[in-house]
Amino acid sequence: MEPHLRAKGTNFYAIGLSYKKADAEIRGHFSVSDSAKKEILAKAKADGVEGLLVMSTCNRTEMYGFAQHPFQLIKLLCAHTHGTVEEFEKVAYVHKNKNAVAHLFRVGTGLDSQILGDFEIIGQLKSGFKISKKYQMINPFLERLLNAVIQASKRIKNETEISSGATSVSFAAVHYILAKVPYVSDKNILLFGTGKIGRNTCENLIKHTKNDHITLINRTRDKAEKVAGKFNLVVKDYECLTDEVNAADVLIVATGAQHPTVTKEMVHTDKPILMLDLSVPKNVDVQLNTLPNVTVVHMDDLSKMTDATLQRRKLQVPKAEAIIEEVKLDFNSWLETRKFAPTIKALKNKLVTFKEAEINLQRKKISDFNEEQASLISDRIIQKITNHFANHLKDENTSANESIELIQKVFHIENNNA
């Protein structure tokens, strides 16, 4: 792979940070909004970056793209988020060429997720792909690679049990409530925020707590009503938030704001409240931890919970890795073919030049020269010769790079064609 990429003076990089080394606050600094994604892609295009994919979830922010140096991508990320280069360098990772490809496979198939086997990430990759495509920032390499990752993800989902048993951040939240809150079906549960995590949590709450009086609040009431209608729950206006927080035994915050949406000033009660913050950056003010009756648990703590489900999933990892290797093999052989395709094309053009010169010469020499027939035979021979070379380069016992160099030397083909 690498000589092919280096021929253009660039390498393929994956740069990013994740829950592994960056806490929720730092991840929040590097959170990329949809509008920022578009700005990054537009700037990258203007700077001559050939291909780029941006992905930002509550657990990670990553960029996959071609650059002469990874700092090009790091600078782009820092310029369009609240993070600094110094902060990034403390917690970041940079992968290059085949290591970047391997990383994308692990991320896209849920092997690198905070909760093993969480397949929500593939949806994020697909939406990142769509935005990049719109900005014409998906080159053939990225397109082929992403399709390969999507294929591996589908196969792992279907052929292994790595996603068996409901385990996600929302499931872990409900699991925690079940473990910590006695008589949960009688408690007042308030869910604030009805985005994807909020909806999933809602579903898990109903399924596992048998609580039929869960209250929903969202800044825009109609969104909460859509979710509530599906589950037959109570919806309260955003203006009632403070009252409802004080009435709640359990508060789940799944808002997606850049600043805390639940603050210390809101709590006017002495009764115990368990607050679960499923947002990045944190949306429950850390000051709430100073109140003796309030317990705040962030999603980072929830994700550390290991249960039998996760242990079972771990047993499926070798099977998943074998599928990735299989799909990666296909991708690599496509890449090899792509590496020598320009040389074969240049060789064909050279042979066509020989053919045309020879036919011109014979036309002058031979009075009844059958140009059409001569052209047909020449084309057939050219095709056979190029096929022979292509098969030779495809052979795994061949050193493709040495052969490409030899072909270029023998036929006087310029290096920059390959």
Coordinates of C-alpha atoms in Angstrom, one line a residue:
M1 CA 0.0 0.0 0.0
E2 CA 2.6 2.5 1.1
P3 CA 4.6 3.1 -2.1
H4 CA 1.3 3.7 -3.9
L5 CA 0.3 6.4 -1.5
R6 CA 3.8 7.9 -1.3
A7 CA 3.8 8.3 -5.0
K8 CA 1.4 11.2 -4.6
G9 CA 3.6 12.6 -1.8
T10 CA 0.9 11.8 0.8
N11 CA 0.1 9.1 3.3
F12 CA -3.2 7.9 4.7
Y13 CA -3.6 8.9 8.3
A14 CA -6.1 8.3 11.1
I15 CA -5.8 11.0 13.8
G16 CA -8.1 11.2 16.9
L17 CA -8.8 10.8 20.5
S18 CA -11.2 8.5 22.4
Y19 CA -12.6 7.5 25.8
K20 CA -9.4 5.4 26.3
K21 CA -7.2 8.3 27.2
A22 CA -9.5 11.4 27.0
D23 CA -12.1 12.1 29.6
A24 CA -15.5 13.5 28.9
E25 CA -14.4 17.1 29.3
I26 CA -11.5 16.8 26.9
R27 CA -13.6 14.9 24.4
G28 CA -16.1 17.7 24.7
H29 CA -13.4 20.2 23.7
F30 CA -12.9 18.3 20.5
S31 CA -16.5 17.5 19.7
V32 CA -17.3 18.4 16.1
S33 CA -20.7 19.7 15.2
D34 CA -22.3 19.1 11.8
S35 CA -21.6 22.7 10.7
A36 CA -18.0 22.4 11.9
K37 CA -17.7 19.1 9.9
K38 CA -18.7 21.0 6.8
E39 CA -16.3 23.8 7.5
I40 CA -13.4 21.3 8.0
L41 CA -14.2 19.6 4.7
A42 CA -14.5 22.9 2.8
K43 CA -11.2 24.1 4.2
A44 CA -9.5 20.8 3.5
K45 CA -10.7 20.9 -0.1
A46 CA -9.4 24.5 -0.5
D47 CA -6.0 23.3 0.9
G48 CA -5.8 20.5 -1.6
V49 CA -6.4 17.6 0.7
E50 CA -7.4 14.7 -1.5
G51 CA -9.8 12.7 0.7
L52 CA -11.1 13.2 4.2
L53 CA -13.7 11.7 6.6
V54 CA -14.6 13.3 9.9
M55 CA -16.4 11.4 12.7
S56 CA -17.4 12.8 16.1
T57 CA -19.4 10.8 18.7
C58 CA -19.7 11.1 22.4
N59 CA -16.8 8.6 22.8
R60 CA -14.4 9.7 20.1
T61 CA -13.5 12.3 17.5
E62 CA -11.5 11.1 14.5
M63 CA -10.3 12.2 11.1
Y64 CA -9.2 9.8 8.3
G65 CA -7.5 11.4 5.4
F66 CA -4.6 11.9 3.1
A67 CA -1.9 14.4 4.1
Q68 CA 1.8 15.1 3.7
H69 CA 2.0 15.2 7.5
P70 CA -0.6 14.3 10.1
F71 CA -0.2 17.9 11.6
Q72 CA -2.2 19.1 8.6
L73 CA -5.2 17.1 9.9
I74 CA -4.6 18.0 13.5
K75 CA -4.5 21.7 12.7
L76 CA -7.8 21.4 10.8
L77 CA -9.4 19.7 13.8
C78 CA -8.1 22.2 16.4
A79 CA -9.1 25.2 14.2
H80 CA -12.7 24.1 14.2
T81 CA -13.2 22.9 17.7
H82 CA -12.5 24.2 21.2
G83 CA -9.5 22.0 21.7
T84 CA -5.8 23.0 21.4
V85 CA -2.9 21.2 19.8
E86 CA -1.2 20.8 23.2
E87 CA -4.4 19.2 24.7
F88 CA -4.7 17.0 21.6
E89 CA -1.1 15.7 21.8
K90 CA -1.6 14.6 25.4
V91 CA -4.4 12.1 24.6
A92 CA -4.2 11.6 20.9
Y93 CA -3.3 8.8 18.5
V94 CA -1.9 9.0 15.0
H95 CA -2.0 5.9 12.7
K96 CA -0.4 5.8 9.3
N97 CA -1.2 3.8 6.1
K98 CA -1.9 0.1 6.9
N99 CA -2.2 0.9 10.7
A100 CA -4.7 3.6 9.9
V101 CA -6.7 1.1 7.8
A102 CA -6.5 -1.5 10.6
H103 CA -7.7 1.1 13.1
L104 CA -10.7 2.0 10.9
F105 CA -11.7 -1.6 10.7
R106 CA -11.6 -2.0 14.5
V107 CA -13.6 1.1 15.1
G108 CA -16.2 0.4 12.4
T109 CA -16.8 -3.1 13.7
G110 CA -17.3 -2.2 17.3
L111 CA -14.1 -3.8 18.5
D112 CA -12.8 -0.5 19.7
S113 CA -16.1 0.7 21.2
Q114 CA -16.4 1.7 24.9
I115 CA -18.9 -1.1 25.1
L116 CA -17.6 -4.0 23.0
G117 CA -19.8 -4.9 20.1
D118 CA -21.7 -1.5 20.1
F119 CA -22.7 -1.2 16.4
E120 CA -24.0 2.4 16.6
I121 CA -20.6 3.6 15.4
I122 CA -21.2 2.2 11.8
G123 CA -24.1 4.6 11.5
Q124 CA -21.8 7.5 12.4
L125 CA -19.3 6.4 9.8
K126 CA -22.0 6.2 7.2
S127 CA -23.2 9.7 7.9
G128 CA -19.6 11.1 7.9
F129 CA -19.2 9.4 4.5
K130 CA -22.3 11.1 3.2
I131 CA -21.1 14.6 4.2
S132 CA -17.6 14.0 2.7
K133 CA -19.2 12.7 -0.5
K134 CA -21.3 15.8 -0.7
Y135 CA -18.1 17.9 -0.5
Q136 CA -16.3 15.6 -3.1
M137 CA -13.8 14.6 -0.4
I138 CA -14.2 10.8 -0.9
N139 CA -11.6 9.5 -3.3
P140 CA -11.7 5.9 -4.7
F141 CA -9.4 4.6 -1.9
L142 CA -11.7 5.9 0.9
E143 CA -14.9 4.8 -0.9
R144 CA -13.5 1.2 -1.3
L145 CA -12.2 1.2 2.3
L146 CA -15.4 2.4 3.9
N147 CA -17.5 -0.2 1.9
A148 CA -15.1 -2.9 3.1
V149 CA -15.5 -1.8 6.7
I150 CA -19.3 -1.7 6.3
Q151 CA -19.2 -5.2 4.8
A152 CA -17.0 -6.5 7.7
S153 CA -19.4 -4.9 10.2
K154 CA -22.4 -6.6 8.6
R155 CA -20.7 -10.0 8.6
I156 CA -19.6 -9.7 12.2
K157 CA -23.1 -8.8 13.2
N158 CA -24.5 -11.8 11.3
E159 CA -21.8 -14.4 11.8
T160 CA -20.8 -13.8 15.4
E161 CA -22.6 -13.2 18.7
I162 CA -20.5 -10.1 19.6
S163 CA -23.6 -7.9 19.8
S164 CA -25.7 -10.4 21.6
G165 CA -27.5 -9.2 24.7
A166 CA -28.4 -5.5 25.0
T167 CA -25.4 -3.6 26.1
S168 CA -24.9 0.0 25.3
V169 CA -24.5 3.2 27.4
S170 CA -28.3 3.4 27.7
F171 CA -28.5 -0.2 28.8
A172 CA -25.6 0.2 31.3
A173 CA -27.5 3.3 32.7
V174 CA -30.7 1.2 33.3
H175 CA -28.6 -1.7 34.6
Y176 CA -27.0 0.7 37.1
I177 CA -30.5 2.0 38.2
L178 CA -31.7 -1.5 38.7
A179 CA -28.7 -2.3 40.9
K180 CA -28.8 0.9 43.0
V181 CA -32.4 1.9 43.3
P182 CA -34.8 -0.4 45.3
Y183 CA -38.5 -0.5 44.3
V184 CA -37.6 1.2 41.0
S185 CA -41.1 0.7 39.5
D186 CA -42.5 3.0 42.2
K187 CA -39.9 5.7 41.8
N188 CA -40.2 9.0 39.9
I189 CA -38.0 8.8 36.9
L190 CA -37.3 11.9 34.8
L191 CA -35.6 11.7 31.4
F192 CA -34.3 15.0 30.1
G193 CA -33.3 15.0 26.4
T194 CA -34.8 12.8 23.7
G195 CA -32.0 12.4 21.2
K196 CA -30.8 8.9 20.2
I197 CA -29.3 8.0 23.6
G198 CA -32.4 9.4 25.3
R199 CA -34.7 7.3 23.1
N200 CA -32.7 4.1 23.7
T201 CA -32.6 4.7 27.4
C202 CA -36.4 5.2 27.4
E203 CA -36.9 1.9 25.6
N204 CA -34.5 0.1 28.0
L205 CA -36.2 1.8 31.1
I206 CA -39.6 0.5 30.1
K207 CA -38.4 -2.9 29.2
H208 CA -36.4 -3.5 32.4
T209 CA -37.9 -1.3 35.2
K210 CA -41.6 -2.0 34.7
N211 CA -42.1 1.7 35.7
D212 CA -45.2 3.2 33.9
H213 CA -45.0 6.8 35.0
I214 CA -41.7 8.0 33.5
T215 CA -41.6 11.7 32.6
L216 CA -40.0 13.2 29.6
I217 CA -38.8 16.8 29.1
N218 CA -37.1 18.1 26.0
R219 CA -36.4 21.7 25.0
T220 CA -38.7 21.3 22.0
R221 CA -41.9 19.6 23.3
D222 CA -43.0 18.0 20.1
K223 CA -39.9 15.9 19.9
A224 CA -40.6 14.6 23.4
E225 CA -44.2 14.0 22.4
K226 CA -43.1 11.8 19.5
V227 CA -41.1 9.6 21.8
A228 CA -43.7 9.6 24.6
G229 CA -46.5 8.7 22.1
K230 CA -44.5 5.6 21.1
F231 CA -44.2 4.5 24.7
N232 CA -47.3 6.2 26.3
L233 CA -45.3 8.4 28.8
V234 CA -45.9 11.7 30.5
V235 CA -44.5 14.9 28.8
K236 CA -43.9 18.1 30.7
D237 CA -42.9 21.5 29.4
Y238 CA -39.2 22.6 29.5
E239 CA -40.4 25.4 31.9
C240 CA -41.3 22.7 34.5
L241 CA -37.7 21.3 34.5
T242 CA -36.7 22.6 38.0
D243 CA -39.9 21.3 39.6
E244 CA -39.6 17.9 37.9
V245 CA -35.9 17.6 38.9
N246 CA -36.9 18.2 42.6
A247 CA -39.7 15.6 42.3
A248 CA -37.5 13.0 40.7
D249 CA -35.8 10.1 42.4
V250 CA -33.8 9.3 39.3
L251 CA -32.8 11.9 36.7
I252 CA -31.3 10.8 33.4
V253 CA -29.7 13.7 31.4
A254 CA -29.2 12.9 27.7
T255 CA -29.0 16.4 26.3
G256 CA -26.4 17.4 23.8
A257 CA -25.5 20.9 24.9
Q258 CA -22.0 22.4 25.1
H259 CA -22.7 23.6 28.7
P260 CA -24.4 22.1 31.7
T261 CA -28.2 21.9 31.4
V262 CA -28.8 20.8 35.0
T263 CA -27.2 23.1 37.7
K264 CA -26.8 23.1 41.4
E265 CA -29.2 26.1 41.7
M266 CA -32.1 23.9 40.4
V267 CA -32.0 21.5 43.4
H268 CA -34.2 22.7 46.4
T269 CA -34.9 19.4 48.0
D270 CA -33.1 17.2 50.6
K271 CA -34.4 13.9 49.3
P272 CA -31.9 11.7 47.5
I273 CA -31.6 12.1 43.8
L274 CA -29.6 9.8 41.5
M275 CA -28.4 11.7 38.4
L276 CA -27.1 9.9 35.4
D277 CA -25.3 12.1 32.9
L278 CA -25.2 10.4 29.4
S279 CA -23.9 13.6 27.7
V280 CA -20.6 14.7 26.2
P281 CA -19.5 17.2 27.2
K282 CA -20.9 16.8 30.7
N283 CA -24.4 18.3 31.0
V284 CA -24.8 17.9 34.7
D285 CA -22.9 20.6 36.6
V286 CA -20.0 19.0 38.6
Q287 CA -21.0 21.3 41.5
L288 CA -24.0 19.0 42.1
N289 CA -21.6 16.5 43.6
T290 CA -21.1 18.8 46.6
L291 CA -24.8 18.3 47.6
P292 CA -25.0 15.4 50.2
N293 CA -28.4 14.2 48.8
V294 CA -27.3 14.1 45.1
T295 CA -25.3 11.3 43.5
V296 CA -24.0 12.1 40.0
V297 CA -22.8 9.3 37.7
H298 CA -21.3 10.0 34.3
M299 CA -21.4 7.7 31.3
D300 CA -17.7 7.1 31.6
D301 CA -18.3 5.4 34.9
L302 CA -21.2 3.4 33.5
S303 CA -19.2 2.0 30.7
K304 CA -16.7 0.5 33.0
M305 CA -19.4 -1.9 34.3
T306 CA -18.5 -5.3 33.1
D307 CA -21.2 -8.0 33.2
A308 CA -21.7 -11.5 31.9
T309 CA -22.8 -10.1 28.5
L310 CA -19.5 -8.4 28.0
Q311 CA -17.5 -11.5 29.0
R312 CA -19.5 -13.6 26.5
R313 CA -18.8 -11.0 23.8
K314 CA -15.1 -11.1 24.5
L315 CA -15.1 -14.7 23.5
Q316 CA -16.3 -13.7 20.0
V317 CA -13.5 -11.3 19.3
P318 CA -11.2 -13.8 17.5
K319 CA -14.0 -14.8 15.2
A320 CA -14.6 -11.1 14.4
E321 CA -10.9 -10.5 13.9
A322 CA -10.8 -13.4 11.4
I323 CA -13.6 -11.8 9.4
I324 CA -11.8 -8.5 9.4
E325 CA -8.6 -10.1 8.0
E326 CA -10.7 -11.8 5.3
V327 CA -12.3 -8.6 4.2
K328 CA -9.0 -6.7 4.5
L329 CA -7.3 -9.2 2.2
D330 CA -9.8 -8.4 -0.5
F331 CA -9.2 -4.7 0.0
N332 CA -5.4 -5.1 -0.1
S333 CA -5.6 -7.1 -3.3
W334 CA -7.7 -4.3 -4.9
L335 CA -5.1 -1.8 -3.6
E336 CA -2.3 -3.8 -5.2
T337 CA -4.1 -3.8 -8.5
R338 CA -4.7 -0.1 -8.2
K339 CA -1.1 0.4 -7.5
F340 CA 0.1 -0.9 -10.9
A341 CA -3.0 0.1 -12.9
P342 CA -1.4 3.4 -14.1
T343 CA 1.8 1.5 -15.2
I344 CA -0.4 -0.9 -17.3
K345 CA -2.3 2.0 -18.7
A346 CA 0.9 3.9 -19.6
L347 CA 2.3 0.6 -21.2
K348 CA -0.9 0.2 -23.3
N349 CA -0.6 3.9 -24.5
K350 CA 3.0 3.2 -25.4
L351 CA 2.1 0.1 -27.4
V352 CA -0.7 2.0 -29.1
T353 CA 1.9 4.7 -30.2
F354 CA 4.1 1.9 -31.7
K355 CA 1.0 0.5 -33.5
E356 CA 0.0 3.9 -35.0
A357 CA 3.5 4.7 -36.1
E358 CA 3.9 1.2 -37.8
I359 CA 0.4 1.4 -39.5
N360 CA 1.3 4.9 -40.9
L361 CA 4.6 3.4 -42.2
Q362 CA 2.9 0.4 -43.8
R363 CA 0.2 2.5 -45.3
K364 CA 2.8 4.4 -47.3
K365 CA 4.8 1.2 -48.3
I366 CA 1.9 -1.1 -49.3
S367 CA -0.6 0.0 -52.0
D368 CA -3.6 -2.2 -51.0
F369 CA -2.8 -2.1 -47.3
N370 CA -5.8 -3.3 -45.2
E371 CA -5.6 -0.8 -42.3
E372 CA -8.8 -2.0 -40.6
Q373 CA -7.5 -5.6 -40.3
A374 CA -4.0 -4.5 -39.3
S375 CA -5.5 -2.3 -36.5
L376 CA -7.7 -5.1 -35.3
I377 CA -4.8 -7.6 -35.1
S378 CA -2.6 -5.0 -33.4
D379 CA -5.2 -4.2 -30.8
R380 CA -5.6 -7.9 -30.0
I381 CA -1.8 -8.3 -29.6
I382 CA -1.6 -5.2 -27.4
Q383 CA -4.4 -6.5 -25.2
K384 CA -2.6 -9.9 -24.8
I385 CA 0.7 -8.3 -23.9
T386 CA -0.9 -5.9 -21.3
N387 CA -2.8 -8.9 -19.8
H388 CA 0.4 -10.8 -19.5
F389 CA 2.1 -7.9 -17.6
A390 CA -1.0 -7.4 -15.4
N391 CA -1.1 -11.1 -14.5
H392 CA 2.6 -11.0 -13.7
L393 CA 2.2 -8.0 -11.4
K394 CA -0.8 -9.6 -9.7
D395 CA 1.2 -12.7 -8.9
E396 CA 2.0 -12.8 -5.2
N397 CA 5.5 -14.2 -5.9
T398 CA 6.3 -11.1 -7.9
S399 CA 7.9 -8.0 -6.4
A400 CA 5.4 -5.6 -8.0
N401 CA 7.6 -2.5 -7.3
E402 CA 10.7 -3.9 -9.0
S403 CA 8.6 -5.1 -12.0
I404 CA 6.9 -1.7 -12.3
E405 CA 10.3 0.0 -12.3
L406 CA 11.6 -2.4 -15.0
I407 CA 8.5 -1.8 -17.2
Q408 CA 9.0 1.9 -16.8
K409 CA 12.7 1.6 -17.7
V410 CA 12.2 -0.7 -20.7
F411 CA 9.3 1.2 -22.3
H412 CA 10.6 4.7 -21.2
I413 CA 7.4 5.3 -19.2
E414 CA 7.7 8.3 -16.9
N415 CA 7.6 7.6 -13.1
N416 CA 4.8 10.1 -12.4
N417 CA 2.4 8.0 -14.5
A418 CA 2.7 5.2 -12.0

